[in-house]
């Protein structure tokens, strides 16, 4: 299979398209959305009825759009899960200065939903001949390539090697948490995301669908550098949702069942070993009886 640049550029668009179609064929009843943590942190096939529609870059706005589309396409849908983090309430891809983040909208979400959020798109770009060739490749392999196991296996199977010193690990974590801490300045995005979550939670309640919000784990190197106020703002945002349709929540940020090195590819992304553990936890969290006790 030819993996040219155009093919890779369009990968996530076709992952979204074909995974939703697979979910419809297989009568999926659970959907996982979110950013890179749930993308790499959950083995799709280890949880019966689940499809993973999280991506490397995804904010609450497009998580909600995906859930809305899933409601239309998956008649058996009972549970939707937003895999999240303390900094997610401040994210808005359409306002990102990083071109890679914005391109996620033009190449994936805007293209699929014809909705670019806060990006001003004056016209739709017609597919190039190369893109048409890639589409034919995608269509020919969709059942085998996109619907068999997890994507981006090279990253998923790696680990945070033993060649790093403790000082180097904490230094890497500091750089990452410094960026995440800086997102708290985006107060307008925080307010808009609160509205988005309220609307989504109400919509799920009306559709008799359980909405879960689960904070994914991070290792001790990352936890040491994150600003505690991010957690406070995350919890405040959820608490603002009326109790009668407030999402069910679980916070695994400090979950100690993960090895801080062997289960991660970096400070907060799980590899396949960590994902196997996380998949088991997620399955137990969303499989509850009527009394609220985990089965």
PDB file of C-alpha atoms in Angstrom:
ATOM      1  CA  UNK A   1       0.000   0.000   0.000  1.00  0.00           C
ATOM      2  CA  UNK A   2       1.357   3.395  -1.000  1.00  0.00           C
ATOM      3  CA  UNK A   3       1.500   5.742   1.987  1.00  0.00           C
ATOM      4  CA  UNK A   4       2.137   9.031   0.203  1.00  0.00           C
ATOM      5  CA  UNK A   5       1.886  12.439   1.844  1.00  0.00           C
ATOM      6  CA  UNK A   6      -1.634  13.016   0.547  1.00  0.00           C
ATOM      7  CA  UNK A   7      -2.765   9.658   1.923  1.00  0.00           C
ATOM      8  CA  UNK A   8      -1.437  10.499   5.378  1.00  0.00           C
ATOM      9  CA  UNK A   9      -2.923  14.004   5.283  1.00  0.00           C
ATOM     10  CA  UNK A  10      -6.370  12.495   4.759  1.00  0.00           C
ATOM     11  CA  UNK A  11      -5.950   9.606   7.181  1.00  0.00           C
ATOM     12  CA  UNK A  12      -8.023  10.985  10.059  1.00  0.00           C
ATOM     13  CA  UNK A  13     -10.870  12.062   7.793  1.00  0.00           C
ATOM     14  CA  UNK A  14     -11.258   8.525   6.513  1.00  0.00           C
ATOM     15  CA  UNK A  15     -10.766   7.064   9.980  1.00  0.00           C
ATOM     16  CA  UNK A  16     -13.738   9.130  11.154  1.00  0.00           C
ATOM     17  CA  UNK A  17     -15.836   8.258   8.119  1.00  0.00           C
ATOM     18  CA  UNK A  18     -15.167   4.531   8.045  1.00  0.00           C
ATOM     19  CA  UNK A  19     -15.210   3.956  11.789  1.00  0.00           C
ATOM     20  CA  UNK A  20     -18.670   5.510  12.055  1.00  0.00           C
ATOM     21  CA  UNK A  21     -19.811   3.360   9.138  1.00  0.00           C
ATOM     22  CA  UNK A  22     -18.339   0.270  10.800  1.00  0.00           C
ATOM     23  CA  UNK A  23     -20.113   1.184  14.022  1.00  0.00           C
ATOM     24  CA  UNK A  24     -23.382   1.365  12.147  1.00  0.00           C
ATOM     25  CA  UNK A  25     -22.841  -2.047  10.527  1.00  0.00           C
ATOM     26  CA  UNK A  26     -21.769  -3.688  13.774  1.00  0.00           C
ATOM     27  CA  UNK A  27     -24.519  -2.094  15.897  1.00  0.00           C
ATOM     28  CA  UNK A  28     -22.037  -0.283  18.129  1.00  0.00           C
ATOM     29  CA  UNK A  29     -23.596   1.005  21.345  1.00  0.00           C
ATOM     30  CA  UNK A  30     -20.661   2.960  22.814  1.00  0.00           C
ATOM     31  CA  UNK A  31     -18.611   5.839  21.423  1.00  0.00           C
ATOM     32  CA  UNK A  32     -15.362   7.269  22.767  1.00  0.00           C
ATOM     33  CA  UNK A  33     -14.281  10.768  21.744  1.00  0.00           C
ATOM     34  CA  UNK A  34     -11.569  13.160  22.862  1.00  0.00           C
ATOM     35  CA  UNK A  35      -8.004  14.213  22.142  1.00  0.00           C
ATOM     36  CA  UNK A  36      -4.782  12.209  21.919  1.00  0.00           C
ATOM     37  CA  UNK A  37      -4.962  10.652  25.403  1.00  0.00           C
ATOM     38  CA  UNK A  38      -8.022   8.470  24.645  1.00  0.00           C
ATOM     39  CA  UNK A  39      -6.882   7.986  21.039  1.00  0.00           C
ATOM     40  CA  UNK A  40      -3.829   6.030  22.171  1.00  0.00           C
ATOM     41  CA  UNK A  41      -5.080   5.069  25.613  1.00  0.00           C
ATOM     42  CA  UNK A  42      -7.879   2.664  24.689  1.00  0.00           C
ATOM     43  CA  UNK A  43      -7.836  -0.540  22.661  1.00  0.00           C
ATOM     44  CA  UNK A  44     -11.059  -0.297  20.686  1.00  0.00           C
ATOM     45  CA  UNK A  45     -11.647  -4.010  20.306  1.00  0.00           C
ATOM     46  CA  UNK A  46     -11.217  -4.826  24.008  1.00  0.00           C
ATOM     47  CA  UNK A  47     -14.513  -3.160  24.919  1.00  0.00           C
ATOM     48  CA  UNK A  48     -17.533  -4.798  23.290  1.00  0.00           C
ATOM     49  CA  UNK A  49     -19.616  -2.426  21.202  1.00  0.00           C
ATOM     50  CA  UNK A  50     -17.157   0.490  21.433  1.00  0.00           C
ATOM     51  CA  UNK A  51     -15.788   2.590  18.583  1.00  0.00           C
ATOM     52  CA  UNK A  52     -12.960   5.041  19.247  1.00  0.00           C
ATOM     53  CA  UNK A  53     -13.412   8.393  17.510  1.00  0.00           C
ATOM     54  CA  UNK A  54     -10.839  10.318  19.520  1.00  0.00           C
ATOM     55  CA  UNK A  55      -8.065  12.021  17.559  1.00  0.00           C
ATOM     56  CA  UNK A  56      -4.655  13.544  18.189  1.00  0.00           C
ATOM     57  CA  UNK A  57      -6.342  16.961  18.206  1.00  0.00           C
ATOM     58  CA  UNK A  58      -9.988  17.265  19.231  1.00  0.00           C
ATOM     59  CA  UNK A  59     -11.768  19.857  21.348  1.00  0.00           C
ATOM     60  CA  UNK A  60     -15.169  19.711  23.035  1.00  0.00           C
ATOM     61  CA  UNK A  61     -16.826  21.401  20.068  1.00  0.00           C
ATOM     62  CA  UNK A  62     -15.891  18.648  17.639  1.00  0.00           C
ATOM     63  CA  UNK A  63     -16.338  15.916  20.241  1.00  0.00           C
ATOM     64  CA  UNK A  64     -19.937  17.110  20.489  1.00  0.00           C
ATOM     65  CA  UNK A  65     -20.314  17.158  16.694  1.00  0.00           C
ATOM     66  CA  UNK A  66     -19.075  13.577  16.484  1.00  0.00           C
ATOM     67  CA  UNK A  67     -21.443  12.474  19.246  1.00  0.00           C
ATOM     68  CA  UNK A  68     -24.354  14.155  17.474  1.00  0.00           C
ATOM     69  CA  UNK A  69     -23.492  12.319  14.263  1.00  0.00           C
ATOM     70  CA  UNK A  70     -23.149   9.052  16.164  1.00  0.00           C
ATOM     71  CA  UNK A  71     -26.639   9.569  17.571  1.00  0.00           C
ATOM     72  CA  UNK A  72     -27.924   9.774  13.997  1.00  0.00           C
ATOM     73  CA  UNK A  73     -25.998   6.764  12.699  1.00  0.00           C
ATOM     74  CA  UNK A  74     -26.007   4.385  15.679  1.00  0.00           C
ATOM     75  CA  UNK A  75     -29.565   3.497  16.717  1.00  0.00           C
ATOM     76  CA  UNK A  76     -28.353   1.250  19.552  1.00  0.00           C
ATOM     77  CA  UNK A  77     -26.171   3.922  21.175  1.00  0.00           C
ATOM     78  CA  UNK A  78     -26.374   3.828  24.985  1.00  0.00           C
ATOM     79  CA  UNK A  79     -23.102   5.370  26.210  1.00  0.00           C
ATOM     80  CA  UNK A  80     -20.812   8.123  25.013  1.00  0.00           C
ATOM     81  CA  UNK A  81     -17.490   8.810  26.697  1.00  0.00           C
ATOM     82  CA  UNK A  82     -15.429  11.970  26.507  1.00  0.00           C
ATOM     83  CA  UNK A  83     -11.860  11.034  27.354  1.00  0.00           C
ATOM     84  CA  UNK A  84     -10.476  14.258  28.692  1.00  0.00           C
ATOM     85  CA  UNK A  85      -7.914  16.151  30.771  1.00  0.00           C
ATOM     86  CA  UNK A  86      -7.779  19.124  33.114  1.00  0.00           C
ATOM     87  CA  UNK A  87      -6.664  21.431  30.288  1.00  0.00           C
ATOM     88  CA  UNK A  88      -9.327  20.355  27.771  1.00  0.00           C
ATOM     89  CA  UNK A  89     -11.906  22.967  28.950  1.00  0.00           C
ATOM     90  CA  UNK A  90      -9.619  25.676  27.561  1.00  0.00           C
ATOM     91  CA  UNK A  91      -9.098  24.168  24.105  1.00  0.00           C
ATOM     92  CA  UNK A  92     -10.481  25.550  20.841  1.00  0.00           C
ATOM     93  CA  UNK A  93      -8.774  24.176  17.739  1.00  0.00           C
ATOM     94  CA  UNK A  94     -10.262  26.868  15.544  1.00  0.00           C
ATOM     95  CA  UNK A  95      -8.436  29.556  17.537  1.00  0.00           C
ATOM     96  CA  UNK A  96      -5.114  27.732  17.667  1.00  0.00           C
ATOM     97  CA  UNK A  97      -2.075  29.542  16.292  1.00  0.00           C
ATOM     98  CA  UNK A  98      -0.371  26.267  15.446  1.00  0.00           C
ATOM     99  CA  UNK A  99      -0.991  25.496  11.787  1.00  0.00           C
ATOM    100  CA  UNK A 100      -0.988  21.777  12.487  1.00  0.00           C
ATOM    101  CA  UNK A 101      -3.900  22.163  14.910  1.00  0.00           C
ATOM    102  CA  UNK A 102      -5.873  24.319  12.482  1.00  0.00           C
ATOM    103  CA  UNK A 103      -5.198  21.910   9.634  1.00  0.00           C
ATOM    104  CA  UNK A 104      -6.949  19.235  11.676  1.00  0.00           C
ATOM    105  CA  UNK A 105     -10.118  21.245  11.127  1.00  0.00           C
ATOM    106  CA  UNK A 106      -9.645  21.876   7.411  1.00  0.00           C
ATOM    107  CA  UNK A 107      -8.552  18.295   6.686  1.00  0.00           C
ATOM    108  CA  UNK A 108     -10.891  16.406   9.010  1.00  0.00           C
ATOM    109  CA  UNK A 109     -13.701  18.079  10.941  1.00  0.00           C
ATOM    110  CA  UNK A 110     -14.565  20.917   8.590  1.00  0.00           C
ATOM    111  CA  UNK A 111     -14.469  18.575   5.672  1.00  0.00           C
ATOM    112  CA  UNK A 112     -16.658  15.930   7.312  1.00  0.00           C
ATOM    113  CA  UNK A 113     -19.185  18.222   9.001  1.00  0.00           C
ATOM    114  CA  UNK A 114     -18.840  21.267   6.723  1.00  0.00           C
ATOM    115  CA  UNK A 115     -18.372  23.178   9.972  1.00  0.00           C
ATOM    116  CA  UNK A 116     -15.178  25.114  10.660  1.00  0.00           C
ATOM    117  CA  UNK A 117     -16.252  26.574  14.012  1.00  0.00           C
ATOM    118  CA  UNK A 118     -14.400  29.869  14.456  1.00  0.00           C
ATOM    119  CA  UNK A 119     -12.262  29.619  11.320  1.00  0.00           C
ATOM    120  CA  UNK A 120     -13.424  31.841   8.479  1.00  0.00           C
ATOM    121  CA  UNK A 121     -13.509  29.609   5.404  1.00  0.00           C
ATOM    122  CA  UNK A 122     -14.797  31.495   2.366  1.00  0.00           C
ATOM    123  CA  UNK A 123     -14.889  28.578  -0.024  1.00  0.00           C
ATOM    124  CA  UNK A 124     -14.467  24.831  -0.135  1.00  0.00           C
ATOM    125  CA  UNK A 125     -11.321  23.528  -1.771  1.00  0.00           C
ATOM    126  CA  UNK A 126     -11.978  20.992  -4.522  1.00  0.00           C
ATOM    127  CA  UNK A 127     -10.214  17.648  -4.176  1.00  0.00           C
ATOM    128  CA  UNK A 128      -6.976  17.388  -6.122  1.00  0.00           C
ATOM    129  CA  UNK A 129      -6.369  14.478  -8.537  1.00  0.00           C
ATOM    130  CA  UNK A 130      -3.928  13.085  -5.963  1.00  0.00           C
ATOM    131  CA  UNK A 131      -6.611  13.216  -3.277  1.00  0.00           C
ATOM    132  CA  UNK A 132      -9.002  11.374  -5.584  1.00  0.00           C
ATOM    133  CA  UNK A 133      -6.365   8.668  -6.002  1.00  0.00           C
ATOM    134  CA  UNK A 134      -6.016   8.428  -2.229  1.00  0.00           C
ATOM    135  CA  UNK A 135      -9.787   8.168  -1.860  1.00  0.00           C
ATOM    136  CA  UNK A 136      -9.772   5.153  -4.148  1.00  0.00           C
ATOM    137  CA  UNK A 137      -7.041   3.579  -2.029  1.00  0.00           C
ATOM    138  CA  UNK A 138      -9.002   4.262   1.157  1.00  0.00           C
ATOM    139  CA  UNK A 139     -12.216   2.857  -0.292  1.00  0.00           C
ATOM    140  CA  UNK A 140     -10.451  -0.320  -1.378  1.00  0.00           C
ATOM    141  CA  UNK A 141      -8.909  -1.044   2.037  1.00  0.00           C
ATOM    142  CA  UNK A 142     -11.429   0.483   4.446  1.00  0.00           C
ATOM    143  CA  UNK A 143     -12.635  -2.769   5.989  1.00  0.00           C
ATOM    144  CA  UNK A 144      -9.170  -4.204   6.567  1.00  0.00           C
ATOM    145  CA  UNK A 145      -7.061  -1.155   7.384  1.00  0.00           C
ATOM    146  CA  UNK A 146      -9.302   1.234   9.268  1.00  0.00           C
ATOM    147  CA  UNK A 147     -11.472  -1.277  11.062  1.00  0.00           C
ATOM    148  CA  UNK A 148      -8.835  -3.717  12.305  1.00  0.00           C
ATOM    149  CA  UNK A 149      -7.315  -2.818  15.645  1.00  0.00           C
ATOM    150  CA  UNK A 150      -5.788   0.493  16.694  1.00  0.00           C
ATOM    151  CA  UNK A 151      -4.202   3.043  14.387  1.00  0.00           C
ATOM    152  CA  UNK A 152      -0.689   4.499  14.594  1.00  0.00           C
ATOM    153  CA  UNK A 153       0.728   1.223  15.916  1.00  0.00           C
ATOM    154  CA  UNK A 154       4.333   2.421  15.807  1.00  0.00           C
ATOM    155  CA  UNK A 155       3.668   4.975  18.527  1.00  0.00           C
ATOM    156  CA  UNK A 156       1.303   2.763  20.476  1.00  0.00           C
ATOM    157  CA  UNK A 157       3.810  -0.077  20.799  1.00  0.00           C
ATOM    158  CA  UNK A 158       6.719   2.058  21.975  1.00  0.00           C
ATOM    159  CA  UNK A 159       7.572   2.893  25.565  1.00  0.00           C
ATOM    160  CA  UNK A 160       9.352   5.631  27.456  1.00  0.00           C
ATOM    161  CA  UNK A 161      12.776   3.967  27.253  1.00  0.00           C
ATOM    162  CA  UNK A 162      15.055   3.300  30.179  1.00  0.00           C
ATOM    163  CA  UNK A 163      17.866   5.404  28.699  1.00  0.00           C
ATOM    164  CA  UNK A 164      16.483   8.630  30.200  1.00  0.00           C
ATOM    165  CA  UNK A 165      17.596   9.918  33.589  1.00  0.00           C
ATOM    166  CA  UNK A 166      15.126  11.076  36.229  1.00  0.00           C
ATOM    167  CA  UNK A 167      16.251  14.643  35.596  1.00  0.00           C
ATOM    168  CA  UNK A 168      15.565  14.304  31.876  1.00  0.00           C
ATOM    169  CA  UNK A 169      12.104  12.857  32.526  1.00  0.00           C
ATOM    170  CA  UNK A 170      11.138  15.706  34.835  1.00  0.00           C
ATOM    171  CA  UNK A 171      12.540  18.221  32.348  1.00  0.00           C
ATOM    172  CA  UNK A 172      10.407  16.784  29.536  1.00  0.00           C
ATOM    173  CA  UNK A 173       7.354  16.803  31.788  1.00  0.00           C
ATOM    174  CA  UNK A 174       7.979  20.419  32.776  1.00  0.00           C
ATOM    175  CA  UNK A 175       7.951  21.535  29.139  1.00  0.00           C
ATOM    176  CA  UNK A 176       4.671  19.739  28.510  1.00  0.00           C
ATOM    177  CA  UNK A 177       2.905  20.914  31.653  1.00  0.00           C
ATOM    178  CA  UNK A 178       4.122  24.474  31.109  1.00  0.00           C
ATOM    179  CA  UNK A 179       2.272  24.503  27.808  1.00  0.00           C
ATOM    180  CA  UNK A 180      -0.854  22.927  29.269  1.00  0.00           C
ATOM    181  CA  UNK A 181      -0.801  25.340  32.220  1.00  0.00           C
ATOM    182  CA  UNK A 182      -0.625  28.271  29.805  1.00  0.00           C
ATOM    183  CA  UNK A 183      -3.960  27.289  28.249  1.00  0.00           C
ATOM    184  CA  UNK A 184      -5.809  28.603  31.305  1.00  0.00           C
ATOM    185  CA  UNK A 185      -5.596  32.107  29.836  1.00  0.00           C
ATOM    186  CA  UNK A 186      -8.193  31.164  27.214  1.00  0.00           C
ATOM    187  CA  UNK A 187     -11.174  32.175  29.323  1.00  0.00           C
ATOM    188  CA  UNK A 188     -13.496  32.769  26.351  1.00  0.00           C
ATOM    189  CA  UNK A 189     -12.929  29.216  25.150  1.00  0.00           C
ATOM    190  CA  UNK A 190     -13.577  27.965  28.684  1.00  0.00           C
ATOM    191  CA  UNK A 191     -16.937  29.731  28.778  1.00  0.00           C
ATOM    192  CA  UNK A 192     -17.922  28.479  25.325  1.00  0.00           C
ATOM    193  CA  UNK A 193     -16.943  24.922  26.202  1.00  0.00           C
ATOM    194  CA  UNK A 194     -19.148  25.115  29.272  1.00  0.00           C
ATOM    195  CA  UNK A 195     -22.100  25.965  27.036  1.00  0.00           C
ATOM    196  CA  UNK A 196     -21.177  23.137  24.654  1.00  0.00           C
ATOM    197  CA  UNK A 197     -21.094  20.592  27.481  1.00  0.00           C
ATOM    198  CA  UNK A 198     -24.407  21.787  28.900  1.00  0.00           C
ATOM    199  CA  UNK A 199     -26.087  21.443  25.525  1.00  0.00           C
ATOM    200  CA  UNK A 200     -24.543  18.033  24.883  1.00  0.00           C
ATOM    201  CA  UNK A 201     -25.442  16.699  28.329  1.00  0.00           C
ATOM    202  CA  UNK A 202     -29.060  17.758  27.885  1.00  0.00           C
ATOM    203  CA  UNK A 203     -29.177  16.221  24.423  1.00  0.00           C
ATOM    204  CA  UNK A 204     -27.845  12.915  25.775  1.00  0.00           C
ATOM    205  CA  UNK A 205     -30.398  12.956  28.584  1.00  0.00           C
ATOM    206  CA  UNK A 206     -33.263  13.512  26.141  1.00  0.00           C
ATOM    207  CA  UNK A 207     -31.967  10.658  23.971  1.00  0.00           C
ATOM    208  CA  UNK A 208     -31.630   8.301  26.964  1.00  0.00           C
ATOM    209  CA  UNK A 209     -27.875   8.085  26.423  1.00  0.00           C
ATOM    210  CA  UNK A 210     -25.425   8.106  29.324  1.00  0.00           C
ATOM    211  CA  UNK A 211     -22.688  10.710  28.987  1.00  0.00           C
ATOM    212  CA  UNK A 212     -19.415   9.959  30.762  1.00  0.00           C
ATOM    213  CA  UNK A 213     -16.455  12.286  31.225  1.00  0.00           C
ATOM    214  CA  UNK A 214     -13.251  10.532  32.210  1.00  0.00           C
ATOM    215  CA  UNK A 215      -9.952  12.220  33.008  1.00  0.00           C
ATOM    216  CA  UNK A 216      -7.167  10.016  31.678  1.00  0.00           C
ATOM    217  CA  UNK A 217      -4.079   9.122  33.731  1.00  0.00           C
ATOM    218  CA  UNK A 218      -0.698  10.829  33.649  1.00  0.00           C
ATOM    219  CA  UNK A 219       2.521   9.649  35.221  1.00  0.00           C
ATOM    220  CA  UNK A 220       4.175  11.144  38.279  1.00  0.00           C
ATOM    221  CA  UNK A 221       6.547  13.269  36.217  1.00  0.00           C
ATOM    222  CA  UNK A 222       3.642  15.078  34.600  1.00  0.00           C
ATOM    223  CA  UNK A 223       1.539  15.286  37.756  1.00  0.00           C
ATOM    224  CA  UNK A 224       4.255  17.174  39.586  1.00  0.00           C
ATOM    225  CA  UNK A 225       4.135  20.070  37.129  1.00  0.00           C
ATOM    226  CA  UNK A 226       0.445  20.570  36.401  1.00  0.00           C
ATOM    227  CA  UNK A 227      -1.225  23.645  37.892  1.00  0.00           C
ATOM    228  CA  UNK A 228      -3.824  22.534  40.507  1.00  0.00           C
ATOM    229  CA  UNK A 229      -6.121  25.348  39.385  1.00  0.00           C
ATOM    230  CA  UNK A 230      -6.729  23.501  36.105  1.00  0.00           C
ATOM    231  CA  UNK A 231      -8.369  20.672  38.037  1.00  0.00           C
ATOM    232  CA  UNK A 232     -10.472  23.174  39.979  1.00  0.00           C
ATOM    233  CA  UNK A 233     -11.693  24.825  36.780  1.00  0.00           C
ATOM    234  CA  UNK A 234     -12.376  21.452  35.157  1.00  0.00           C
ATOM    235  CA  UNK A 235     -14.536  20.373  38.099  1.00  0.00           C
ATOM    236  CA  UNK A 236     -16.256  23.755  38.295  1.00  0.00           C
ATOM    237  CA  UNK A 237     -17.283  23.507  34.654  1.00  0.00           C
ATOM    238  CA  UNK A 238     -18.910  20.111  35.143  1.00  0.00           C
ATOM    239  CA  UNK A 239     -20.564  21.219  38.390  1.00  0.00           C
ATOM    240  CA  UNK A 240     -22.237  24.042  36.450  1.00  0.00           C
ATOM    241  CA  UNK A 241     -24.259  21.481  34.482  1.00  0.00           C
ATOM    242  CA  UNK A 242     -27.673  20.892  36.107  1.00  0.00           C
ATOM    243  CA  UNK A 243     -27.589  17.791  38.266  1.00  0.00           C
ATOM    244  CA  UNK A 244     -30.502  16.096  36.502  1.00  0.00           C
ATOM    245  CA  UNK A 245     -28.458  15.668  33.328  1.00  0.00           C
ATOM    246  CA  UNK A 246     -24.891  16.124  34.570  1.00  0.00           C
ATOM    247  CA  UNK A 247     -22.390  13.646  33.057  1.00  0.00           C
ATOM    248  CA  UNK A 248     -21.113  10.730  35.068  1.00  0.00           C
ATOM    249  CA  UNK A 249     -17.481  11.386  35.880  1.00  0.00           C
ATOM    250  CA  UNK A 250     -14.339   9.475  36.769  1.00  0.00           C
ATOM    251  CA  UNK A 251     -10.943  10.991  37.501  1.00  0.00           C
ATOM    252  CA  UNK A 252      -8.041   8.646  36.797  1.00  0.00           C
ATOM    253  CA  UNK A 253      -5.390  11.363  36.683  1.00  0.00           C
ATOM    254  CA  UNK A 254      -3.575  10.002  39.743  1.00  0.00           C
ATOM    255  CA  UNK A 255      -4.407   6.349  39.097  1.00  0.00           C
ATOM    256  CA  UNK A 256      -1.491   4.384  40.539  1.00  0.00           C
ATOM    257  CA  UNK A 257      -2.055   1.165  38.606  1.00  0.00           C
ATOM    258  CA  UNK A 258       0.141   2.388  35.758  1.00  0.00           C
ATOM    259  CA  UNK A 259       3.922   2.100  35.642  1.00  0.00           C
ATOM    260  CA  UNK A 260       5.274   5.652  35.114  1.00  0.00           C
ATOM    261  CA  UNK A 261       7.735   4.443  32.478  1.00  0.00           C
ATOM    262  CA  UNK A 262       6.758   1.027  31.095  1.00  0.00           C
ATOM    263  CA  UNK A 263       3.095   1.959  30.461  1.00  0.00           C
ATOM    264  CA  UNK A 264       3.752   5.294  28.731  1.00  0.00           C
ATOM    265  CA  UNK A 265       5.297   6.619  25.532  1.00  0.00           C
ATOM    266  CA  UNK A 266       5.902   9.976  27.231  1.00  0.00           C
ATOM    267  CA  UNK A 267       4.582  11.867  30.251  1.00  0.00           C
ATOM    268  CA  UNK A 268       0.879  11.311  29.654  1.00  0.00           C
ATOM    269  CA  UNK A 269       0.273   9.122  26.585  1.00  0.00           C
ATOM    270  CA  UNK A 270      -0.202   5.415  27.195  1.00  0.00           C
ATOM    271  CA  UNK A 271       1.382   2.710  25.059  1.00  0.00           C
ATOM    272  CA  UNK A 272      -0.233  -0.670  24.369  1.00  0.00           C
ATOM    273  CA  UNK A 273       0.625  -2.000  27.825  1.00  0.00           C
ATOM    274  CA  UNK A 274      -0.947   1.028  29.466  1.00  0.00           C
ATOM    275  CA  UNK A 275      -3.860   1.006  27.035  1.00  0.00           C
ATOM    276  CA  UNK A 276      -4.695  -2.573  27.979  1.00  0.00           C
ATOM    277  CA  UNK A 277      -5.000  -1.482  31.618  1.00  0.00           C
ATOM    278  CA  UNK A 278      -6.947   1.648  30.710  1.00  0.00           C
ATOM    279  CA  UNK A 279      -9.322  -0.321  28.502  1.00  0.00           C
ATOM    280  CA  UNK A 280     -10.111  -2.605  31.423  1.00  0.00           C
ATOM    281  CA  UNK A 281     -10.757   0.357  33.708  1.00  0.00           C
ATOM    282  CA  UNK A 282     -12.938   2.082  31.136  1.00  0.00           C
ATOM    283  CA  UNK A 283     -14.967  -1.045  30.542  1.00  0.00           C
ATOM    284  CA  UNK A 284     -15.657  -1.383  34.274  1.00  0.00           C
ATOM    285  CA  UNK A 285     -16.539   2.295  34.610  1.00  0.00           C
ATOM    286  CA  UNK A 286     -19.154   2.314  31.871  1.00  0.00           C
ATOM    287  CA  UNK A 287     -20.557  -1.117  32.752  1.00  0.00           C
ATOM    288  CA  UNK A 288     -22.623  -0.290  35.797  1.00  0.00           C
ATOM    289  CA  UNK A 289     -25.818  -1.700  37.203  1.00  0.00           C
ATOM    290  CA  UNK A 290     -28.879   0.298  38.101  1.00  0.00           C
ATOM    291  CA  UNK A 291     -27.597   0.965  41.626  1.00  0.00           C
ATOM    292  CA  UNK A 292     -24.473   2.636  40.311  1.00  0.00           C
ATOM    293  CA  UNK A 293     -22.146  -0.121  41.475  1.00  0.00           C
ATOM    294  CA  UNK A 294     -19.358  -1.129  39.103  1.00  0.00           C
ATOM    295  CA  UNK A 295     -19.874  -4.671  37.891  1.00  0.00           C
TER     296      UNK A 295
END
